Coordinates of C-alpha atoms in Angstrom, one line a residue:
M97 CA -36.3 12.7 92.3
A98 CA -37.6 13.4 88.8
E99 CA -39.2 10.0 88.8
E100 CA -41.1 10.7 92.0
K101 CA -42.4 14.0 90.6
A102 CA -43.6 12.3 87.5
T103 CA -45.4 9.7 89.5
A104 CA -47.0 12.3 91.7
A105 CA -48.1 14.2 88.6
A106 CA -49.6 11.1 87.1
E107 CA -51.6 10.4 90.3
E108 CA -52.8 14.0 90.3
T109 CA -53.9 13.7 86.6
A110 CA -55.8 10.5 87.4
K111 CA -57.7 12.3 90.2
V112 CA -58.5 15.2 87.9
E113 CA -59.8 12.9 85.2
Q114 CA -62.0 11.1 87.7
E115 CA -63.4 14.4 88.8
V116 CA -64.0 15.5 85.2
K117 CA -65.9 12.3 84.6
E118 CA -68.2 12.8 87.6
A119 CA -68.8 16.4 86.6
A120 CA -69.3 15.9 82.9
P121 CA -72.8 14.6 82.8
K122 CA -74.1 17.8 84.5
Q123 CA -73.0 20.1 81.7
D124 CA -71.8 20.4 78.1
P125 CA -68.2 19.3 77.6
Q126 CA -67.3 22.6 76.0
E127 CA -68.9 24.5 78.8
F128 CA -67.1 22.3 81.3
L129 CA -63.7 23.0 79.8
K130 CA -64.4 26.7 79.5
N131 CA -65.3 27.0 83.2
F132 CA -62.7 24.6 84.5
D133 CA -60.2 26.3 86.8
W134 CA -56.9 24.9 85.7
N135 CA -54.9 27.0 88.1
K136 CA -56.7 25.5 91.1
Y137 CA -56.3 22.1 89.5
E138 CA -52.5 22.6 89.1
E139 CA -52.2 23.9 92.6
G140 CA -54.2 21.0 93.9
I141 CA -56.8 23.2 95.4
E142 CA -59.8 21.8 93.5
K143 CA -60.3 18.1 93.6
V144 CA -62.0 16.1 90.9
E145 CA -63.7 12.8 91.7
D146 CA -62.6 9.7 89.7
S147 CA -66.1 9.1 88.4
K148 CA -66.2 12.6 86.9
L149 CA -62.8 12.2 85.3
E150 CA -63.8 8.9 83.7
E151 CA -66.9 10.5 82.3
F152 CA -64.8 13.3 80.9
E153 CA -62.5 10.9 79.1
K154 CA -65.5 9.2 77.6
L155 CA -66.9 12.5 76.3
V156 CA -63.5 13.5 74.9
A157 CA -63.2 10.1 73.1
E158 CA -66.6 10.7 71.5
N159 CA -66.2 14.3 70.5
F160 CA -62.5 14.9 69.9
V161 CA -60.0 13.4 67.4
D162 CA -56.7 12.0 68.2
T163 CA -54.4 13.9 65.9
A164 CA -51.7 11.3 65.6
D165 CA -49.5 11.2 62.5
E166 CA -50.3 8.8 59.6
E167 CA -53.9 8.4 60.7
V168 CA -56.7 9.2 58.3
V169 CA -59.7 10.9 59.9
E170 CA -63.0 12.2 58.5
G171 CA -63.6 15.9 58.5
T172 CA -66.4 18.3 57.5
V173 CA -66.1 21.2 55.2
T174 CA -67.2 24.2 57.2
H175 CA -66.1 27.0 54.9
L176 CA -64.7 27.6 51.4
T177 CA -62.5 30.4 50.2
D178 CA -61.1 31.2 46.8
R179 CA -58.0 29.1 47.5
E180 CA -58.7 26.9 50.6
A181 CA -61.2 24.7 52.3
I182 CA -61.7 24.9 56.1
I183 CA -62.1 21.5 57.6
D184 CA -63.5 20.6 61.0
I185 CA -62.0 17.4 62.4
N186 CA -63.1 18.0 66.0
A187 CA -59.7 19.1 67.1
K188 CA -58.6 22.1 69.0
S189 CA -58.8 24.1 65.9
E190 CA -60.0 23.8 62.3
G191 CA -57.6 22.8 59.5
V192 CA -57.0 24.1 56.1
I193 CA -56.5 22.3 52.7
S194 CA -55.7 23.9 49.4
L195 CA -58.5 23.6 46.9
N196 CA -56.0 22.2 44.4
E197 CA -56.3 18.9 46.2
F198 CA -60.0 18.9 45.3
R199 CA -59.6 19.5 41.6
Y200 CA -61.1 16.1 40.9
N201 CA -64.3 17.3 42.8
P202 CA -65.3 20.7 41.5
D203 CA -68.7 20.3 43.2
L204 CA -67.2 20.4 46.7
K205 CA -69.5 22.3 49.1
V206 CA -69.9 23.2 52.8
G207 CA -71.1 20.2 54.8
D208 CA -69.3 17.6 52.6
K209 CA -67.5 14.8 54.5
V210 CA -63.8 14.4 53.4
E211 CA -60.9 12.2 54.5
V212 CA -57.9 14.1 55.7
L213 CA -54.5 13.5 57.2
I214 CA -52.8 15.9 59.6
D215 CA -49.9 17.4 57.7
I216 CA -48.7 20.0 60.2
R217 CA -50.1 20.2 63.7
E218 CA -49.4 23.9 63.9
D219 CA -47.8 26.1 61.3
K220 CA -46.1 29.4 62.2
S221 CA -49.5 31.0 62.7
G222 CA -50.7 28.2 64.9
Q223 CA -52.9 26.8 62.2
L224 CA -53.7 23.1 61.8
V225 CA -52.6 22.0 58.2
L226 CA -54.4 19.0 56.7
S227 CA -53.9 17.0 53.5
H228 CA -56.7 15.5 51.6
R229 CA -54.4 14.2 48.9
K230 CA -52.3 12.2 51.3
A231 CA -55.3 10.8 53.0
R232 CA -56.7 9.7 49.6
T233 CA -53.4 8.1 48.7
I234 CA -53.2 6.1 51.9
M235 CA -56.7 4.8 51.4
A236 CA -56.5 4.6 47.6
W237 CA -54.9 1.2 47.1
D238 CA -57.4 -0.5 49.4
R239 CA -60.2 1.1 47.5
V240 CA -58.8 0.4 44.1
N241 CA -58.2 -3.3 44.9
A242 CA -61.7 -3.5 46.4
A243 CA -63.2 -1.9 43.3
H244 CA -61.3 -4.3 41.0
D245 CA -62.2 -7.4 43.0
K246 CA -65.9 -6.4 43.3
E247 CA -66.0 -4.9 39.7
E248 CA -67.4 -1.7 41.1
I249 CA -67.8 1.5 39.2
V250 CA -65.4 4.3 40.3
T251 CA -65.3 8.0 39.6
G252 CA -62.1 9.6 38.3
F253 CA -60.8 12.9 37.3
V254 CA -59.1 13.2 33.9
K255 CA -56.0 15.2 34.6
C256 CA -54.2 15.3 31.2
R257 CA -53.3 13.6 28.0
T258 CA -50.3 11.3 27.6
K259 CA -48.9 9.1 24.9
G260 CA -51.5 6.6 23.9
G261 CA -54.2 7.7 26.3
M262 CA -55.1 9.8 29.4
I263 CA -54.0 10.1 33.1
V264 CA -56.9 9.8 35.5
D265 CA -57.0 10.5 39.2
V266 CA -58.8 7.7 40.9
F267 CA -58.9 7.8 44.7
G268 CA -55.7 10.0 44.5
I269 CA -53.8 7.4 42.4
E270 CA -52.8 8.3 38.9
A271 CA -54.3 5.6 36.7
F272 CA -53.8 5.1 32.9
L273 CA -56.8 5.2 30.6
P274 CA -55.8 3.8 27.1
G275 CA -57.1 5.6 24.1
S276 CA -58.8 2.5 23.0
Q277 CA -60.7 2.3 26.3
I278 CA -62.3 5.7 26.3
D279 CA -65.2 4.9 24.0
V280 CA -66.6 2.2 21.7
K281 CA -66.1 4.5 18.8
P282 CA -62.7 5.9 17.7
I283 CA -61.8 9.1 19.5
R284 CA -60.2 11.9 17.4
D285 CA -60.0 14.7 20.1
Y286 CA -58.7 13.5 23.4
D287 CA -58.6 17.1 24.8
Q288 CA -62.4 17.2 25.1
Y289 CA -62.1 14.8 28.1
V290 CA -59.4 16.7 30.1
G291 CA -60.7 18.3 33.3
K292 CA -63.8 16.1 33.4
N293 CA -65.1 13.6 35.9
M294 CA -66.0 10.3 34.4
E295 CA -67.0 6.8 35.6
F296 CA -64.6 4.0 35.1
K297 CA -64.0 0.3 35.7
V298 CA -60.7 -0.9 37.1
V299 CA -59.6 -3.5 34.6
K300 CA -55.9 -4.1 35.6
I301 CA -53.7 -3.6 38.6
N302 CA -49.9 -4.2 38.6
H303 CA -49.0 -4.4 42.3
E304 CA -45.2 -4.6 41.6
F305 CA -45.0 -1.4 39.7
K306 CA -48.1 0.3 41.3
N307 CA -49.8 0.7 38.0
V308 CA -53.6 0.9 37.5
V309 CA -55.4 0.7 34.2
V310 CA -59.1 1.8 34.0
S311 CA -61.7 1.7 31.2
H312 CA -64.7 3.8 30.4
K313 CA -65.4 1.7 27.3
A314 CA -66.1 -1.3 29.5
L315 CA -69.1 0.5 31.1
I316 CA -70.4 1.6 27.7
E317 CA -70.1 -1.9 26.3
A318 CA -72.0 -3.4 29.2
D319 CA -74.9 -1.0 28.5
I320 CA -74.6 -1.5 24.7
E321 CA -74.7 -5.3 25.1
E322 CA -78.1 -5.0 26.8
Q323 CA -79.3 -2.6 24.1
K324 CA -77.8 -4.8 21.4
K325 CA -79.8 -7.8 22.6
E326 CA -83.0 -5.8 22.6
I327 CA -82.3 -4.3 19.1
I328 CA -81.3 -7.6 17.5
G329 CA -84.4 -9.2 18.8
Q330 CA -86.6 -6.6 17.0
L331 CA -84.7 -6.5 13.6
E332 CA -86.8 -7.1 10.5
K333 CA -86.0 -6.6 6.8
G334 CA -87.4 -3.3 5.5
Q335 CA -87.3 -1.8 9.0
V336 CA -86.2 1.9 9.2
L337 CA -83.9 2.8 12.1
E338 CA -82.0 5.9 13.1
G339 CA -78.2 5.5 13.4
V340 CA -75.0 7.4 13.7
V341 CA -72.1 7.3 11.2
K342 CA -69.4 5.4 13.2
N343 CA -66.8 4.9 10.5
I344 CA -66.2 5.6 6.8
T345 CA -64.2 3.4 4.5
S346 CA -63.6 3.3 0.8
Y347 CA -66.2 0.5 0.3
G348 CA -69.0 1.8 2.6
V349 CA -70.2 3.3 5.9
F350 CA -70.6 1.7 9.3
I351 CA -73.7 2.8 11.1
D352 CA -74.1 2.5 14.9
L353 CA -77.7 1.5 15.5
G354 CA -77.4 1.9 19.3
G355 CA -75.0 -0.9 20.1
V356 CA -75.4 -2.8 16.9
D357 CA -73.3 -1.9 13.8
G358 CA -74.5 -2.2 10.2
L359 CA -72.9 -1.6 6.9
V360 CA -74.2 0.6 4.1
H361 CA -72.2 -0.4 1.0
I362 CA -71.1 2.4 -1.2
T363 CA -73.6 1.2 -3.9
D364 CA -76.5 1.6 -1.4
L365 CA -75.6 5.2 -0.4
S366 CA -76.9 7.0 -3.4
W367 CA -78.7 6.3 -6.7
S368 CA -76.0 8.4 -8.4
R369 CA -72.5 7.1 -8.8
I370 CA -70.0 8.3 -6.1
N371 CA -66.3 7.9 -5.8
H372 CA -66.1 7.8 -2.0
P373 CA -68.7 7.6 0.7
N374 CA -67.6 10.9 2.3
E375 CA -69.3 12.6 -0.7
V376 CA -72.6 11.6 0.9
V377 CA -72.1 11.3 4.7
E378 CA -69.8 12.5 7.4
L379 CA -68.6 11.1 10.8
D380 CA -71.1 11.4 13.7
Q381 CA -73.9 12.3 11.3
K382 CA -77.4 11.0 12.4
L383 CA -79.5 9.5 9.6
N384 CA -82.2 7.0 8.9
V385 CA -81.4 3.8 7.2
V386 CA -83.4 0.7 6.1
I387 CA -82.5 -2.9 6.9
L388 CA -81.8 -4.7 3.6
D389 CA -80.6 -8.0 4.9
F390 CA -78.8 -9.8 7.8
D391 CA -77.3 -13.2 8.5
D392 CA -78.8 -15.9 10.7
N393 CA -77.1 -14.6 13.9
K394 CA -77.9 -11.0 12.9
S395 CA -74.2 -10.2 13.4
R396 CA -73.8 -8.8 9.9
I397 CA -76.5 -6.3 9.0
Q398 CA -76.7 -4.8 5.5
L399 CA -78.3 -1.4 5.5
G400 CA -79.4 1.0 2.7
L401 CA -79.7 4.7 2.5
K402 CA -80.7 5.3 -1.1
Q403 CA -83.7 2.9 -0.7
L404 CA -85.5 5.5 1.4
E405 CA -85.8 7.7 -1.7
K406 CA -87.7 7.1 -4.9
H407 CA -85.7 5.5 -7.7
P408 CA -84.7 8.1 -10.3
W409 CA -85.8 5.8 -13.1
D410 CA -89.3 6.0 -11.7
A411 CA -89.2 9.8 -12.0
L412 CA -87.8 9.7 -15.6
G413 CA -90.2 11.5 -17.9
D414 CA -92.2 9.5 -20.4
E415 CA -91.2 12.0 -23.1
I416 CA -87.8 10.3 -23.5
K417 CA -87.9 7.7 -26.2
I418 CA -85.6 5.9 -28.6
G419 CA -84.1 8.2 -31.2
D420 CA -84.2 11.3 -28.9
K421 CA -81.2 13.4 -28.2
V422 CA -80.2 13.7 -24.5
K423 CA -77.5 15.6 -22.7
G424 CA -75.4 14.5 -19.8
K425 CA -72.1 14.2 -18.0
V426 CA -69.6 11.4 -18.3
V427 CA -69.3 9.8 -14.8
V428 CA -67.5 6.6 -15.5
I429 CA -65.2 5.3 -18.2
A430 CA -64.3 1.7 -19.0
D431 CA -62.4 0.2 -21.9
Y432 CA -65.6 -0.9 -23.4
G433 CA -67.4 2.4 -23.1
A434 CA -68.5 5.3 -21.0
F435 CA -71.5 5.9 -18.7
L436 CA -73.4 9.2 -19.3
E437 CA -75.6 10.5 -16.5
V438 CA -78.6 12.0 -18.2
A439 CA -80.5 12.7 -14.9
E440 CA -79.5 12.2 -11.3
G441 CA -79.2 8.5 -10.8
V442 CA -80.1 7.7 -14.4
E443 CA -77.2 6.6 -16.6
G444 CA -76.8 5.3 -20.1
L445 CA -74.0 3.4 -21.7
I446 CA -72.2 4.7 -24.7
H447 CA -70.4 1.6 -26.1
V448 CA -67.1 2.3 -27.7
S449 CA -68.5 1.0 -31.0
E450 CA -71.1 3.8 -30.8
M451 CA -68.5 6.5 -30.4
S452 CA -67.1 6.4 -33.9
W453 CA -68.2 5.1 -37.3
S454 CA -64.8 3.5 -37.6
T455 CA -64.8 -0.3 -37.4
H456 CA -61.3 -0.2 -36.0
L457 CA -62.3 -0.2 -32.3
R458 CA -60.3 1.8 -29.8
S459 CA -60.5 2.5 -26.1
A460 CA -63.2 4.8 -24.8
Q461 CA -60.5 7.0 -23.3
D462 CA -59.5 7.9 -26.9
F463 CA -62.9 9.7 -27.3
V464 CA -64.1 11.1 -23.9
K465 CA -63.0 11.7 -20.4
V466 CA -64.8 11.9 -17.0
G467 CA -66.6 15.2 -16.6
D468 CA -67.2 15.8 -20.3
E469 CA -70.6 17.3 -21.1
L470 CA -72.0 15.3 -24.1
E471 CA -75.0 15.1 -26.3
A472 CA -76.0 11.6 -27.4
V473 CA -78.8 9.7 -29.1
V474 CA -81.0 7.2 -27.3
L475 CA -80.5 3.8 -29.0
T476 CA -82.3 1.5 -26.6
L477 CA -84.5 2.1 -23.5
D478 CA -85.6 -0.5 -21.0
R479 CA -87.5 1.0 -18.2
E480 CA -88.2 -2.3 -16.4
D481 CA -84.5 -3.3 -16.3
R482 CA -83.5 0.4 -16.0
K483 CA -81.0 0.2 -18.8
M484 CA -80.3 2.7 -21.6
S485 CA -77.8 2.6 -24.4
L486 CA -76.6 5.7 -26.2
G487 CA -74.6 6.7 -29.2
I488 CA -72.7 9.8 -30.2
K489 CA -71.5 8.7 -33.7
Q490 CA -75.2 9.0 -34.8
L491 CA -74.9 12.7 -34.5
T492 CA -72.6 12.8 -37.6
P493 CA -73.4 11.4 -41.1
D494 CA -72.6 7.8 -41.8
P495 CA -69.6 7.8 -44.1
W496 CA -70.8 4.5 -45.7
T497 CA -73.8 6.3 -47.1
D498 CA -72.1 7.2 -50.4
I499 CA -69.2 4.7 -50.2
T500 CA -69.7 3.4 -53.8
T501 CA -69.3 7.0 -55.1
K502 CA -66.2 7.8 -53.1
Y503 CA -64.4 4.5 -53.2
P504 CA -65.4 2.5 -56.3
V505 CA -63.6 -0.7 -57.1
G506 CA -60.3 0.0 -58.9
S507 CA -59.9 3.5 -57.4
R508 CA -56.7 4.4 -55.7
H509 CA -56.3 6.3 -52.4
K510 CA -53.9 7.0 -49.6
G511 CA -54.6 5.7 -46.1
I512 CA -53.0 5.4 -42.6
V513 CA -52.0 2.1 -41.2
R514 CA -54.0 1.7 -37.9
N515 CA -53.5 -1.9 -37.0
F516 CA -52.3 -5.2 -38.3
T517 CA -52.8 -8.8 -37.6
N518 CA -51.1 -12.0 -38.7
F519 CA -53.0 -12.1 -41.9
G520 CA -53.1 -8.5 -43.0
V521 CA -53.1 -4.7 -42.4
F522 CA -56.0 -2.4 -41.5
V523 CA -55.8 0.9 -43.3
E524 CA -58.1 3.9 -42.5
L525 CA -59.1 5.9 -45.5
E526 CA -61.1 8.4 -43.4
E527 CA -62.9 8.4 -40.1
G528 CA -65.2 5.4 -40.2
I529 CA -63.8 3.9 -43.4
D530 CA -61.3 1.1 -42.8
G531 CA -60.1 -1.5 -45.3
L532 CA -58.0 -4.6 -45.0
I533 CA -54.9 -5.4 -47.1
Y534 CA -54.2 -9.1 -47.0
I535 CA -50.6 -10.0 -46.5
S536 CA -50.4 -11.4 -50.0
D537 CA -51.4 -8.1 -51.4
L538 CA -48.6 -6.1 -49.9
S539 CA -45.8 -6.9 -52.3
W540 CA -45.4 -8.6 -55.7
T541 CA -42.0 -10.0 -54.9
K542 CA -41.3 -10.1 -51.1
K543 CA -42.3 -13.1 -49.1
I544 CA -43.7 -11.5 -46.0
K545 CA -44.4 -13.6 -42.9
H546 CA -45.8 -10.8 -40.8
P547 CA -47.1 -7.3 -41.8
S548 CA -44.7 -5.7 -39.3
E549 CA -41.8 -6.7 -41.6
F550 CA -43.3 -4.4 -44.3
V551 CA -45.1 -1.5 -42.5
T552 CA -45.5 0.1 -39.1
V553 CA -48.6 1.6 -37.4
G554 CA -49.0 5.2 -38.6
D555 CA -47.4 4.7 -42.0
T556 CA -49.2 6.2 -45.0
L557 CA -49.8 3.6 -47.8
E558 CA -51.1 4.0 -51.3
V559 CA -53.9 1.5 -51.9
E560 CA -56.3 0.3 -54.5
V561 CA -59.9 -0.8 -53.8
L562 CA -60.1 -4.5 -54.8
E563 CA -63.6 -5.4 -53.4
L564 CA -66.5 -3.5 -51.8
D565 CA -69.2 -5.0 -49.6
V566 CA -71.6 -2.2 -48.7
E567 CA -74.0 -4.3 -46.6
G568 CA -71.1 -5.9 -44.7
R569 CA -69.4 -2.6 -44.5
K570 CA -66.1 -4.2 -45.7
L571 CA -63.4 -2.9 -48.0
S572 CA -60.7 -5.1 -49.5
L573 CA -57.6 -3.1 -50.4
G574 CA -54.3 -3.9 -52.1
H575 CA -51.0 -2.1 -52.0
K576 CA -49.0 -4.1 -54.6
Q577 CA -51.7 -3.4 -57.2
T578 CA -50.6 0.3 -57.2
T579 CA -47.3 -0.7 -58.9
E580 CA -46.5 -2.8 -62.0
N581 CA -46.1 -6.5 -61.5
P582 CA -42.3 -7.1 -62.0
W583 CA -43.0 -10.9 -62.5
D584 CA -44.5 -10.1 -65.9
K585 CA -41.0 -9.0 -67.2
Y586 CA -39.1 -11.5 -65.1
E587 CA -41.1 -14.3 -66.8
K588 CA -39.3 -13.6 -70.0
Q589 CA -36.0 -12.6 -68.5
F590 CA -35.8 -15.8 -66.5
A591 CA -37.4 -18.2 -68.9
L592 CA -36.9 -21.9 -68.7
D593 CA -33.4 -23.2 -69.6
S594 CA -32.0 -19.6 -69.5
I595 CA -28.5 -19.4 -67.9
H596 CA -27.5 -16.6 -65.4
D597 CA -24.6 -15.8 -63.2
A598 CA -25.1 -15.7 -59.4
S599 CA -23.5 -16.5 -56.1
I600 CA -24.7 -18.7 -53.2
T601 CA -26.2 -16.4 -50.5
E602 CA -27.5 -18.9 -48.1
I603 CA -27.1 -22.7 -47.4
V604 CA -30.4 -24.3 -46.2
D605 CA -31.2 -27.9 -45.3
K606 CA -32.3 -29.1 -48.7
G607 CA -30.1 -26.9 -50.9
A608 CA -29.1 -23.2 -51.3
I609 CA -30.5 -19.8 -52.0
I610 CA -29.2 -17.5 -54.8
S611 CA -30.2 -14.0 -55.6
F612 CA -30.4 -12.7 -59.2
N613 CA -31.6 -9.2 -58.1
D614 CA -33.5 -7.5 -55.3
D615 CA -36.8 -9.1 -56.4
I616 CA -35.8 -12.6 -57.7
T617 CA -34.3 -15.3 -55.5
A618 CA -34.1 -18.9 -56.6
F619 CA -33.8 -22.2 -54.8
V620 CA -31.0 -24.7 -55.8
P621 CA -31.7 -28.3 -54.7
Q622 CA -28.7 -30.1 -53.2
R623 CA -28.4 -32.5 -56.1
H624 CA -28.1 -29.5 -58.4
M625 CA -25.3 -28.0 -56.4
E626 CA -22.7 -30.6 -57.6
K627 CA -19.8 -29.2 -59.6
E628 CA -18.1 -30.9 -62.5
D629 CA -15.3 -32.2 -60.2
G630 CA -17.9 -33.8 -57.9
K631 CA -17.7 -31.2 -55.1
K632 CA -20.6 -29.1 -53.9
L633 CA -20.9 -25.3 -54.2
T634 CA -20.3 -23.4 -51.0
R635 CA -21.7 -20.1 -49.6
G636 CA -20.4 -17.1 -51.5
E637 CA -19.2 -19.1 -54.4
E638 CA -20.2 -17.7 -57.8
A639 CA -21.2 -19.9 -60.7
Q640 CA -23.6 -20.2 -63.6
F641 CA -27.1 -21.5 -63.0
K642 CA -29.8 -22.8 -65.3
I643 CA -33.5 -22.0 -64.7
I644 CA -35.3 -25.3 -64.4
E645 CA -38.6 -24.0 -63.0
F646 CA -40.3 -20.6 -63.1
N647 CA -43.8 -20.1 -61.5
K648 CA -45.1 -16.6 -61.7
E649 CA -48.3 -17.3 -59.7
F650 CA -46.5 -18.8 -56.7
K651 CA -43.4 -16.7 -57.2
R652 CA -41.2 -19.8 -57.3
V653 CA -37.9 -20.1 -59.2
V654 CA -35.7 -23.2 -59.2
A655 CA -32.2 -23.2 -60.6
S656 CA -29.4 -25.8 -61.2
H657 CA -25.7 -25.5 -61.6
T658 CA -25.2 -29.3 -62.2
A659 CA -27.5 -29.2 -65.2
I660 CA -25.1 -27.0 -67.2
F661 CA -22.2 -29.5 -67.4
R662 CA -24.5 -32.5 -67.2
E663 CA -26.2 -31.4 -70.4
E664 CA -22.9 -31.0 -72.1
E665 CA -21.9 -34.5 -71.0
Q666 CA -25.2 -35.8 -72.3
R667 CA -24.6 -34.0 -75.6
N668 CA -21.1 -35.6 -75.9
V669 CA -22.5 -39.0 -75.0
R670 CA -25.2 -38.6 -77.7
A671 CA -22.6 -37.6 -80.3
A672 CA -20.4 -40.5 -79.4
K673 CA -23.2 -42.9 -79.7
K674 CA -24.2 -41.5 -83.0
K675 CA -20.6 -41.8 -84.4
A676 CA -20.3 -45.3 -83.1
A677 CA -23.5 -46.3 -84.7
A678 CA -22.4 -44.8 -88.0
A679 CA -19.1 -46.7 -87.9
A680 CA -20.9 -49.9 -87.1
E681 CA -23.2 -49.4 -90.0
E682 CA -20.2 -49.0 -92.3
A683 CA -18.6 -52.2 -91.1
K684 CA -21.8 -54.4 -91.6
P685 CA -21.3 -57.3 -94.4
T686 CA -23.5 -57.4 -97.5
L687 CA -25.8 -60.3 -98.7
G688 CA -23.5 -61.2 -101.7
D689 CA -20.5 -61.5 -99.4
A690 CA -22.5 -63.8 -97.2
N691 CA -23.5 -66.1 -100.1
E692 CA -19.9 -66.3 -101.3
Q693 CA -18.8 -67.2 -97.8
L694 CA -21.4 -69.8 -97.5
Q695 CA -20.6 -71.3 -100.9
A696 CA -16.9 -71.4 -100.0
L697 CA -17.7 -73.2 -96.8
K698 CA -19.9 -75.7 -98.7
D699 CA -17.2 -76.4 -101.2
K700 CA -14.7 -77.0 -98.5
M701 CA -17.0 -79.4 -96.7
E702 CA -17.6 -81.4 -99.8
A703 CA -13.9 -81.6 -100.6
D704 CA -13.1 -82.9 -97.2
K705 CA -15.8 -85.5 -97.7
K706 CA -14.3 -86.9 -100.9
K707 CA -10.9 -87.2 -99.4
K708 CA -12.3 -89.5 -96.9

């Protein structure tokens, strides 16, 4: 029964639609619907021809939207309130959308076309509720993929900051904008971009994780590349260009010339010395620079800033000449000297040798420090090479002026040990007056291999002036000369063949060392260490020694133990020989005895002959 009623209703509906179609062309669709008597239609009183009903369906299809779910339709903004946008989608009623969904488009106005999705057909008040955000999301992936494939430029709304970059609303999708892709120059303040619409290029899409990466830098680089080609083609040495400080390093400043970067080295920033480029320029500062040089490909451009100004040496007054006194500030210190800035960009070198009259050179840090205000004397001046040498010791009298009066040969003084070398010791008598004590003039008796065995730096020594060379500014000093030479008395005390008691203190390769006192040591050769019993003396053994050599000039003493008993033996041998000789002399026959013996022998021989 129900099926029959449904079939009948459908047939009646078809008839009505036909009648509407036939009637539609004669009047406006809205007017037709307004005047259509639905009661008569439902009662079946008024009949509608099929042709009219078909025409009506055609008009409805052209003018009204099918409000099915999940379908995106285009609507027109008809009205804007403080919180909502009223959208006409050609439905029974107009829909509303919160303005929060249009945050990416703050310029939304009446008449704009927007994509919407029906969110609620009728709310409690019968209002049609639409969603622009959902509509954008549905269409977003198709648009993003198309923009990526076609390398199209898209507009996005920067929503907020995030770790490493920004979140951008692109077609309703939250895309990631890395910090490195915001601009070609480093970005220090990300917040300045939040809430702004910017153009981007879709550079990466991860379909699996629904991630989109966009870049604003890519668009800038494309523009810059064109500008770069144009600028590079026009570059010439000496050309002056305007640029912006892009980056500051310890060694120089990178300048953006409009897509082409150049470097101003720290030495080309200012004629004056600077410690860091930020003393002269700051980031994002606009300034003019001159092209100094570039490589063949013009990829490395050397720029200059100070070259746009006149060189300070050219402005240096002609009144400054050698011998004049000038004032300035110490700007740089090196071991070999200090640079004094006498005018902005004009410096002179005070060599360490010109800081003090002392010939004992020290480091420049011992005399001055950076920032000191000094007065100096101009020693040399070369305006062509822009060089100047200065001196500060010239402001005080030269201590060598009356050196012969203060330090005559033979005079004795006290000085401070300032330095020593392998061959001697430098002693400072006063500031600017140094003298050398040769190692041989340190002690009368000690054999010194290095001065450090005898003195240390800072010790006070009494010295005697041995030689004075005024022109060469050299003093020869002696320390041992201030005391009596003990070798004068030792020459008598330890005369040749004198015998002394001592013990062996050290055994060496060719003999032994013995000490007679604190000053005198002697060498005992091995063959002179033999004792009377044939054995050798050992370390610590005490014995008598005979001086067999004494050389005062070379401070050489040689002694012998063996010589003591060997000499006694030789004396005994000589005595025995003398006694034996004397005995032999007494036993020698006389001439008379010899004649008697010969006569007896002759008589015997004659007697024997007669017997025969």
